[in-house]
CSV table of C-alpha atoms and ligand atoms in Angstrom, one decimal:
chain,number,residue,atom,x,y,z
A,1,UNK,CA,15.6,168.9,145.5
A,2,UNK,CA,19.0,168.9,145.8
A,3,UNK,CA,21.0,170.2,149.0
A,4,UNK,CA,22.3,173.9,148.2
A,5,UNK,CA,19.6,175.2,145.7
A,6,UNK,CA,19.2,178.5,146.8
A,7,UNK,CA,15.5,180.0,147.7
A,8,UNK,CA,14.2,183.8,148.1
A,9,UNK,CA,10.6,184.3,150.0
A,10,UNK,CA,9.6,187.2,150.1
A,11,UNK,CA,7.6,188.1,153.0
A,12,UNK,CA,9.4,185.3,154.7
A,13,UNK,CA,9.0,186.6,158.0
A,14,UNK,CA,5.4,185.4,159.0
A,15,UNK,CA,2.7,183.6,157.8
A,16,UNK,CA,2.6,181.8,154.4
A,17,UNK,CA,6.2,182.8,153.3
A,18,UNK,CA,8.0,181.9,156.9
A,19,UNK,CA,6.2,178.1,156.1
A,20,UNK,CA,7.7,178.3,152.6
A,21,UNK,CA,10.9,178.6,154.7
A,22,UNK,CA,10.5,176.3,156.9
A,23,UNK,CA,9.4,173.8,154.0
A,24,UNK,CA,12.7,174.5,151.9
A,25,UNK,CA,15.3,174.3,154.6
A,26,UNK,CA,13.8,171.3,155.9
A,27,UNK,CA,14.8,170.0,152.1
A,28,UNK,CA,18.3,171.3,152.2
A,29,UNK,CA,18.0,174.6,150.6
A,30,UNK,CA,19.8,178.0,151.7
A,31,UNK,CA,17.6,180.8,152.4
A,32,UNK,CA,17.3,184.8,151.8
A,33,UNK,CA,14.1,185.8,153.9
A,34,UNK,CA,12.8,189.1,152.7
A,35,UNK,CA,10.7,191.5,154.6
A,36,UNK,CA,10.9,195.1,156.2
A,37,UNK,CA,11.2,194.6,160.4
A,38,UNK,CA,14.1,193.5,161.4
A,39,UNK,CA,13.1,191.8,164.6
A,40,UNK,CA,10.9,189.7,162.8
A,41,UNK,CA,13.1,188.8,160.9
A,42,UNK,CA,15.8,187.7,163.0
A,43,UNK,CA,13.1,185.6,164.8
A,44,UNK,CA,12.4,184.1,161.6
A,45,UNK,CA,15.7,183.1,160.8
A,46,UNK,CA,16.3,181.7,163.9
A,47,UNK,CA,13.1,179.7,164.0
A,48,UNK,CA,14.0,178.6,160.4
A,49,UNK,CA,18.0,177.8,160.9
A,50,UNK,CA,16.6,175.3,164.1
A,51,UNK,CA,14.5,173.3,161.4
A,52,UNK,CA,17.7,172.7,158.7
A,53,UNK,CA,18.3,169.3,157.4
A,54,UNK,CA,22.1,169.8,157.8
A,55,UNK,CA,22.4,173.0,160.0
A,56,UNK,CA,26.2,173.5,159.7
A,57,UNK,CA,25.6,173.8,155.7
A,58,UNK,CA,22.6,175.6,155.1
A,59,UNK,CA,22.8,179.3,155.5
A,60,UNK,CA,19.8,181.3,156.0
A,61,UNK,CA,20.1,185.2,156.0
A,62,UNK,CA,17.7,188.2,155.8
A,63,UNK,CA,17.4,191.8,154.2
A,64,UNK,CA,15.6,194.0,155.4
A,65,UNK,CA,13.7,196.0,152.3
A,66,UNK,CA,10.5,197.0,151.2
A,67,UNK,CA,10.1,195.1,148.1
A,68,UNK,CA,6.8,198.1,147.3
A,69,UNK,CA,8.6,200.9,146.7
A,70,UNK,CA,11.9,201.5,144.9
A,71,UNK,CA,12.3,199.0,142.0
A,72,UNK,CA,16.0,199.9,141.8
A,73,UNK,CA,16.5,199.0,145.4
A,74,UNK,CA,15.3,195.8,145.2
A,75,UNK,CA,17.1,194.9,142.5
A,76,UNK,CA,20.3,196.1,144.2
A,77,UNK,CA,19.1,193.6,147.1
A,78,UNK,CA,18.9,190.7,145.1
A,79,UNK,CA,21.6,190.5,143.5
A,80,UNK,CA,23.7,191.5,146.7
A,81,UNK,CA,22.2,188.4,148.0
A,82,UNK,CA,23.0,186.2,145.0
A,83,UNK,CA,26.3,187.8,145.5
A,84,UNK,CA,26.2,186.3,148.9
A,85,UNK,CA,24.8,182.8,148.8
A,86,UNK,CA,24.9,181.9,144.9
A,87,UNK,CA,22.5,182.3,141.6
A,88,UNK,CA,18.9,182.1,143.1
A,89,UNK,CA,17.0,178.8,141.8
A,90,UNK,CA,13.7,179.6,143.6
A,91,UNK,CA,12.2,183.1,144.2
A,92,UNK,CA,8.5,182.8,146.0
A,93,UNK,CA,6.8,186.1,146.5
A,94,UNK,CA,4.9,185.8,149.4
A,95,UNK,CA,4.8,189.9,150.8
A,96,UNK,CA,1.3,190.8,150.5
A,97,UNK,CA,-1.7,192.5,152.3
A,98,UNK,CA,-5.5,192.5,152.1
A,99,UNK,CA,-7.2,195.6,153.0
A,100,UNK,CA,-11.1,195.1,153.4
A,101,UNK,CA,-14.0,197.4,152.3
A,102,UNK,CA,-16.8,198.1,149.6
A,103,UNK,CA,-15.1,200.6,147.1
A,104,UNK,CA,-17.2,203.8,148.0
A,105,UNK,CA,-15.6,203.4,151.6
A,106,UNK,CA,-11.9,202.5,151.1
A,107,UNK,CA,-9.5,205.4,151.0
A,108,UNK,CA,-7.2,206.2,148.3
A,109,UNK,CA,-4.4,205.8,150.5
A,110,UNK,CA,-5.4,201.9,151.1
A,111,UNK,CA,-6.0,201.3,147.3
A,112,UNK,CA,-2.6,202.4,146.5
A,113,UNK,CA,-0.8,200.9,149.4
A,114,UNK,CA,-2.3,197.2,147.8
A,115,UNK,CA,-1.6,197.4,144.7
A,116,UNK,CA,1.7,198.5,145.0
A,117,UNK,CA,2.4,196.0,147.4
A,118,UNK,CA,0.4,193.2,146.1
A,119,UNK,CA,1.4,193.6,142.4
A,120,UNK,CA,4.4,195.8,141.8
A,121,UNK,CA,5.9,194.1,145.0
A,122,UNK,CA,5.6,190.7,143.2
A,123,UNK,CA,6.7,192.5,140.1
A,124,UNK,CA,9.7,194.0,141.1
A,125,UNK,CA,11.9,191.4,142.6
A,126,UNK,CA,10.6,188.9,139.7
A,127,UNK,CA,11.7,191.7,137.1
A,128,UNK,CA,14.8,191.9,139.2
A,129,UNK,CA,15.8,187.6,139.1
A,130,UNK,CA,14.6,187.1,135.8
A,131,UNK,CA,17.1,187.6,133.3
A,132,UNK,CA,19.8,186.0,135.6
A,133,UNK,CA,17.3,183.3,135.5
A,134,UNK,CA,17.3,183.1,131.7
A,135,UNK,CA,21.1,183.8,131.6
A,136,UNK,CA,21.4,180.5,133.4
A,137,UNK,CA,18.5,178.3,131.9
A,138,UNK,CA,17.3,177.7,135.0
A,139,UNK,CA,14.8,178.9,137.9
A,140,UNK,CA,11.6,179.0,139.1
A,141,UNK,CA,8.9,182.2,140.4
A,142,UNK,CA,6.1,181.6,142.6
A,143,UNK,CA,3.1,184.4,142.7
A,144,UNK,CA,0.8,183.9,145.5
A,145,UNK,CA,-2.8,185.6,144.5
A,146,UNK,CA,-5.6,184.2,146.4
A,147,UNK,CA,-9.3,182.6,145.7
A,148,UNK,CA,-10.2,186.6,146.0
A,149,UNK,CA,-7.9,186.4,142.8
A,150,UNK,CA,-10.2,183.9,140.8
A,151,UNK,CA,-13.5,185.2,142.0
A,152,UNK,CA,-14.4,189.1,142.5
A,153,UNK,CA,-15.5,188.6,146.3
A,154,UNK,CA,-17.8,191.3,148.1
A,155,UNK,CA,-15.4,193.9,150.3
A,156,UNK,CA,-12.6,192.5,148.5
A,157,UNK,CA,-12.9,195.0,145.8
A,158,UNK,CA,-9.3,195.9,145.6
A,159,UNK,CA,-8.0,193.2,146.9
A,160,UNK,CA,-9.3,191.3,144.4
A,161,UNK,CA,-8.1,193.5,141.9
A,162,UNK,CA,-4.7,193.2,143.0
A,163,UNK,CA,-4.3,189.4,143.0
A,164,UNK,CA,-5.9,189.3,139.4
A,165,UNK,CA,-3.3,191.5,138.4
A,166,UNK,CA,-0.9,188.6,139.5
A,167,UNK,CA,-2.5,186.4,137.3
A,168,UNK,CA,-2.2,188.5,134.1
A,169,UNK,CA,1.3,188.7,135.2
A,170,UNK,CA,1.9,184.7,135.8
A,171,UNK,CA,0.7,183.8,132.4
A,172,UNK,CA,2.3,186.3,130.3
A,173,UNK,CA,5.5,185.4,131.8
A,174,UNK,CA,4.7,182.3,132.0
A,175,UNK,CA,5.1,182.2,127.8
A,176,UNK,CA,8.0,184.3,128.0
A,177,UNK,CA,10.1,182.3,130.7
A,178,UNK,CA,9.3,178.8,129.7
A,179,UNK,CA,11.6,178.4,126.6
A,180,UNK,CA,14.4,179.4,129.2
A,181,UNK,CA,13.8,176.3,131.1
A,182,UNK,CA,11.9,178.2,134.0
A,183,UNK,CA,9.0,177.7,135.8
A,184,UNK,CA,6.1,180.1,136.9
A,185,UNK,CA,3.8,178.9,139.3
A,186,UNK,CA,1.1,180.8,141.1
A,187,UNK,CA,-1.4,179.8,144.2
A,188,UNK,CA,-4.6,180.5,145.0
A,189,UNK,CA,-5.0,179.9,148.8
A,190,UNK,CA,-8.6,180.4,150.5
A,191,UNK,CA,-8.2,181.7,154.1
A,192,UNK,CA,-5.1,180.8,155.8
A,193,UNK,CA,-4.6,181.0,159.3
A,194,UNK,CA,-1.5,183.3,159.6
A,195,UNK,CA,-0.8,186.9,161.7
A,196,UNK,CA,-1.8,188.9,158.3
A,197,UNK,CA,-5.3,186.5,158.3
A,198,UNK,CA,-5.8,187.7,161.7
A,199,UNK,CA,-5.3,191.6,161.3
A,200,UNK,CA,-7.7,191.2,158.5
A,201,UNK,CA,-10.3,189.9,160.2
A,202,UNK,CA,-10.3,192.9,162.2
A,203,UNK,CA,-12.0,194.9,159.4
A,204,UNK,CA,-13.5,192.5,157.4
A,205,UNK,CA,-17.3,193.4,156.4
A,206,UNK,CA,-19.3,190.5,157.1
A,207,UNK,CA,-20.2,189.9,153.5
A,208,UNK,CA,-17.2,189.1,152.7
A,209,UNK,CA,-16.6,186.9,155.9
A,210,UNK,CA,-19.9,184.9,154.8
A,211,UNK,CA,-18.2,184.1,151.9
A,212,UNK,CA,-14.7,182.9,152.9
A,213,UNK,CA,-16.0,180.8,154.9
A,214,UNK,CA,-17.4,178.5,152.4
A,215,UNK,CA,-13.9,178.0,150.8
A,216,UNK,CA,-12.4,176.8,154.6
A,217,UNK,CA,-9.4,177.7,156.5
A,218,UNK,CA,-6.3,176.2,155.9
A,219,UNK,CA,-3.0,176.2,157.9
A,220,UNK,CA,0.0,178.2,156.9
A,221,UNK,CA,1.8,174.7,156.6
A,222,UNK,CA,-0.4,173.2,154.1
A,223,UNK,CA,-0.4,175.9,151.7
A,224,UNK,CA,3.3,176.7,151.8
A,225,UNK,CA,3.5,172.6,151.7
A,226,UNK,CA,1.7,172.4,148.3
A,227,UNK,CA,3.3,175.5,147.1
A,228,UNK,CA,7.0,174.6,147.1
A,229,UNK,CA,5.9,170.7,146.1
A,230,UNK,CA,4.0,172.4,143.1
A,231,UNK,CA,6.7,174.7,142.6
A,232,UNK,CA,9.4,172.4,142.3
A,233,UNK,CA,7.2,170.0,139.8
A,234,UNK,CA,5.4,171.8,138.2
A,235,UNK,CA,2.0,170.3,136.1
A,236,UNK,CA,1.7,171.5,132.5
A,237,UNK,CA,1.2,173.9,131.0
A,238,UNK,CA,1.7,176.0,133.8
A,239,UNK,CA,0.6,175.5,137.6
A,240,UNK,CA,-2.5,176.9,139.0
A,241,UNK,CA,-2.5,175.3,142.2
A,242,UNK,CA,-5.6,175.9,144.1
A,243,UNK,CA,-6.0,175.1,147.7
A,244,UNK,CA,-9.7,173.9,148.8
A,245,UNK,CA,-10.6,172.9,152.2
A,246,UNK,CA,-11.3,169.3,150.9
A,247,UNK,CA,-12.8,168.6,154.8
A,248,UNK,CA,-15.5,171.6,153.5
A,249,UNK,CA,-18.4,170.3,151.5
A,250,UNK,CA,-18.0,173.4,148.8
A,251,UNK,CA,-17.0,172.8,145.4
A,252,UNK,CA,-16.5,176.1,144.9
A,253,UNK,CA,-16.8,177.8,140.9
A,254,UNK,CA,-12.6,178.9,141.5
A,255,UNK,CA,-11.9,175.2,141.2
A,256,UNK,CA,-14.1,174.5,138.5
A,257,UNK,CA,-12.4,177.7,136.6
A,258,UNK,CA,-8.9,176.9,137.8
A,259,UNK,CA,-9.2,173.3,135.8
A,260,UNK,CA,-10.7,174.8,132.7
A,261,UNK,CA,-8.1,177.3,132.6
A,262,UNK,CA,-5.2,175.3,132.8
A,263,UNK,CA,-6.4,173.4,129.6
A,264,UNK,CA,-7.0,176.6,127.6
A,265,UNK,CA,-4.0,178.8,128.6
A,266,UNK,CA,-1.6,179.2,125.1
A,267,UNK,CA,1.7,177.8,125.0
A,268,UNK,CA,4.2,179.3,122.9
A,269,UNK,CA,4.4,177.9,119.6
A,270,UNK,CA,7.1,175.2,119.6
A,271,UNK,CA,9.0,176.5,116.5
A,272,UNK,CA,9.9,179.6,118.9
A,273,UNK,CA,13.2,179.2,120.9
A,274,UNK,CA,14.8,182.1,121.9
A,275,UNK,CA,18.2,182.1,122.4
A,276,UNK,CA,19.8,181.4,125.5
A,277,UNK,CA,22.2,184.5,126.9
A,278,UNK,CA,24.5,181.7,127.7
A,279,UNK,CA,25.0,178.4,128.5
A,280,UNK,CA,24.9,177.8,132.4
A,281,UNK,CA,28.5,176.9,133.3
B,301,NDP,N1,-3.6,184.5,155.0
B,301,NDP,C1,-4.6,184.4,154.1
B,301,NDP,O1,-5.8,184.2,154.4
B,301,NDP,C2,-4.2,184.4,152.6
B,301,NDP,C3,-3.1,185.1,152.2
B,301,NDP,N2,-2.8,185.2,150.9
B,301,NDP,C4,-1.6,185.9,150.4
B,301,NDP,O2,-0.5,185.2,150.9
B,301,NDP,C5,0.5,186.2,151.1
B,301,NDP,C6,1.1,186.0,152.6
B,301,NDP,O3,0.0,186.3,153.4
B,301,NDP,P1,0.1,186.0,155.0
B,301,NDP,O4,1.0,184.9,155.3
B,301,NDP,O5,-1.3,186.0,155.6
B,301,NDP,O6,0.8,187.4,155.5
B,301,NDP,P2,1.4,188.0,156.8
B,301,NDP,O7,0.8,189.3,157.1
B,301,NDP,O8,1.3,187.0,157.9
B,301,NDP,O9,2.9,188.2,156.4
B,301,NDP,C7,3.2,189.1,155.5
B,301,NDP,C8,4.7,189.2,155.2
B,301,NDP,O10,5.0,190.1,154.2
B,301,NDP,C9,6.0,191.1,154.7
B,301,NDP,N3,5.7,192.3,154.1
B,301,NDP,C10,4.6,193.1,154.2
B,301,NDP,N4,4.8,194.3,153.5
B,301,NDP,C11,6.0,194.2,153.0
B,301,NDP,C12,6.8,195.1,152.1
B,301,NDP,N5,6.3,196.2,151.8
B,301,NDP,N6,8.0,194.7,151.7
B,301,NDP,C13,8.5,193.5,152.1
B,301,NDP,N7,7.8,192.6,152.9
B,301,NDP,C14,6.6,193.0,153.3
B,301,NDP,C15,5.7,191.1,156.2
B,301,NDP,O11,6.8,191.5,157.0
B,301,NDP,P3,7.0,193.1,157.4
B,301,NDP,O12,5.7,193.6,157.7
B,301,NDP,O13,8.0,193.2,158.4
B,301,NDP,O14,7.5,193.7,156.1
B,301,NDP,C16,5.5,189.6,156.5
B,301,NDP,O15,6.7,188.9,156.5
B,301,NDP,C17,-0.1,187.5,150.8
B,301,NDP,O16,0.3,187.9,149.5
B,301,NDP,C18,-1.6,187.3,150.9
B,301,NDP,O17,-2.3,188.2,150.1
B,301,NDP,C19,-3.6,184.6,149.9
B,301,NDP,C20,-4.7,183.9,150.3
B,301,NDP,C21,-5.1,183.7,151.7
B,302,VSD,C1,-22.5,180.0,144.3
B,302,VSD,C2,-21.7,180.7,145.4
B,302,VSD,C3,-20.7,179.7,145.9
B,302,VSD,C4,-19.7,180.5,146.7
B,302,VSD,C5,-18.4,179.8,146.9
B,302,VSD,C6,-17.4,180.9,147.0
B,302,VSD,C7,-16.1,180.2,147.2
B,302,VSD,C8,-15.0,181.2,147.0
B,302,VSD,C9,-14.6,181.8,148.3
B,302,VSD,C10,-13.4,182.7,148.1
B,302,VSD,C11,-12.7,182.9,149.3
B,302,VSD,C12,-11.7,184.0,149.2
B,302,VSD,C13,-10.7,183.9,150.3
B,302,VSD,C14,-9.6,184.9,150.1
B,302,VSD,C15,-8.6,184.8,151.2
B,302,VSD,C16,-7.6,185.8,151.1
B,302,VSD,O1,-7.0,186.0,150.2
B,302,VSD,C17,-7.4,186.7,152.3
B,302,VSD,N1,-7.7,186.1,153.5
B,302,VSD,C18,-6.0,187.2,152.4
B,302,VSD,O2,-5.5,187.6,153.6
């Protein structure tokens, strides 16, 4: 990567998506971390500016927005903050939440919260980058579903639901970004040892704990690790990049799937090029 590509995470503040940071400063990159607390997020960027390859370039900023509820106001947010650092090259949607429970016990209230935050909160700020994106011929969007969005897992119900969505989502895109010269990559982590894994456990029904388990825990570092190298090279056609515990003896059906998959999924027929909006400068 070269020094000065700009990067978005969303959720950038903790967990998976701070990692992601951490990953693309330490490779030169600028920064926009995206979440809603503010104090978080100035620890974050703090943490992240201390771990730049060459401090006194790199900038690293945050907003402060919920990326679940307004799409207009996220858009407005991204491109003040391409406004600020330059055209965005990489945006990685990491804001996301699991709520646990069988479906005749979760409350309305909890399935709407998820979906709105798991899907239209990946949906909106990649609606809101990607004509730029095409405009310039260049870019890449990462979606992080889960295993839970591979396999329908017990007390995952909705959760599950939501990171399929993701998928339908990555795919169709997918076909509709790639003659534009951009990439669309989406990760399936298993369990991943971060503040949002930890809140979780809290209500997690022991079905569902049973069956985590046999897919291992992986550190924050490792995924977000894979993530941005897959991101930034991606396979063909399009990246499903699914993180096993290799250390666990499992080989779980996801992976099995995940291989099959990437064979079968459609590219668009080669004849097809769309025009570009314009040349990048
Ligand atoms: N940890 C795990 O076991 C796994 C996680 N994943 C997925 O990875 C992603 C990251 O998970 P993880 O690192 O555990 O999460 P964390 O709970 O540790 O971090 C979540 C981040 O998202 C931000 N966020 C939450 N809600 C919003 C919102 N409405 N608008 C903007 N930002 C928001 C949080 O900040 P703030 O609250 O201040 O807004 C925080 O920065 C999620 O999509 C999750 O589903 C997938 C597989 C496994
Ligand atoms: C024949 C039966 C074999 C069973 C093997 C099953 C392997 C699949 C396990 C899926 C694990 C799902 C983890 C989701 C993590 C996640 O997304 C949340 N922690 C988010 O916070």
């Amino acid at each position: 990567m070269q020094l000065q590509t700009i990067f978005v995470v969303t959720g950038g503040s903790s967990g998976i998506g701070k990692c992601v940071a951490l990953e693309a400063v330490r490779r030169g990159a600028h920064i926009t971390l995206i979440a809603r607390d503010v104090k978080k997020l100035e620890s974050a960027v703090m943490e992240v500016t201390k771990c730049a390859l060459h401090p006194e370039k790199q900038k690293v900023q945050y907003v402060s927005l919920d990326v679940s509820k307004n799409y207009e106001d996220v858009e407005k947010a991204l491109h003040s903050a391409e406004e600020e650092l330059g055209p965005i090259f990489l945006l990685v949607n990491c804001a996301g939440t699991a709520i646990c429970g069988r479906l005749e016990d979760i409350c309305i209230k909890d399935v709407k919260y998820q979906m709105d935050l798991n899907f239209l909160g990946t949906l909106y700020p990649t609606k809101a980058v990607i004509s730029r994106m095409k405009g310039r011929g260049e870019g890449k969007i990462v979606l992080v579903s889960s295993q839970a969005g591979l396999l329908g897992i017990y007390g995952y119900t909705v959760y599950s639901s939501s990171k399929y969505a993701l998928r339908g989502l990555a795919e169709a895109l997918h076909m509709e970004a790639k003659p534009y010269n951009i990439s669309v990559t989406l990760s399936f982590p298993p369990d991943t040892d971060t503040p949002g894994l930890a809140i979780e456990e809290k209500t997690k029904l022991m079905e569902t704990k049973l069956i985590s388990e046999s897919a291992g825990l992986m550190s924050p570092e490792a995924v977000a690790k894979q993530l941005v190298k897959d991101a930034l090279v991606p396979a063909t056609p399009w990246t499903i990049q699914l993180l096993v515990d290799l250390s666990n003896p499992v080989r779980s059906p996801a992976y099995v799937e995940a291989r099959t998959l990437s064979h079968q999924h459609p590219q668009l027929p080669a004849h097809i090029r769309p025009e570009r909006v314009h040349q990048p400068d």
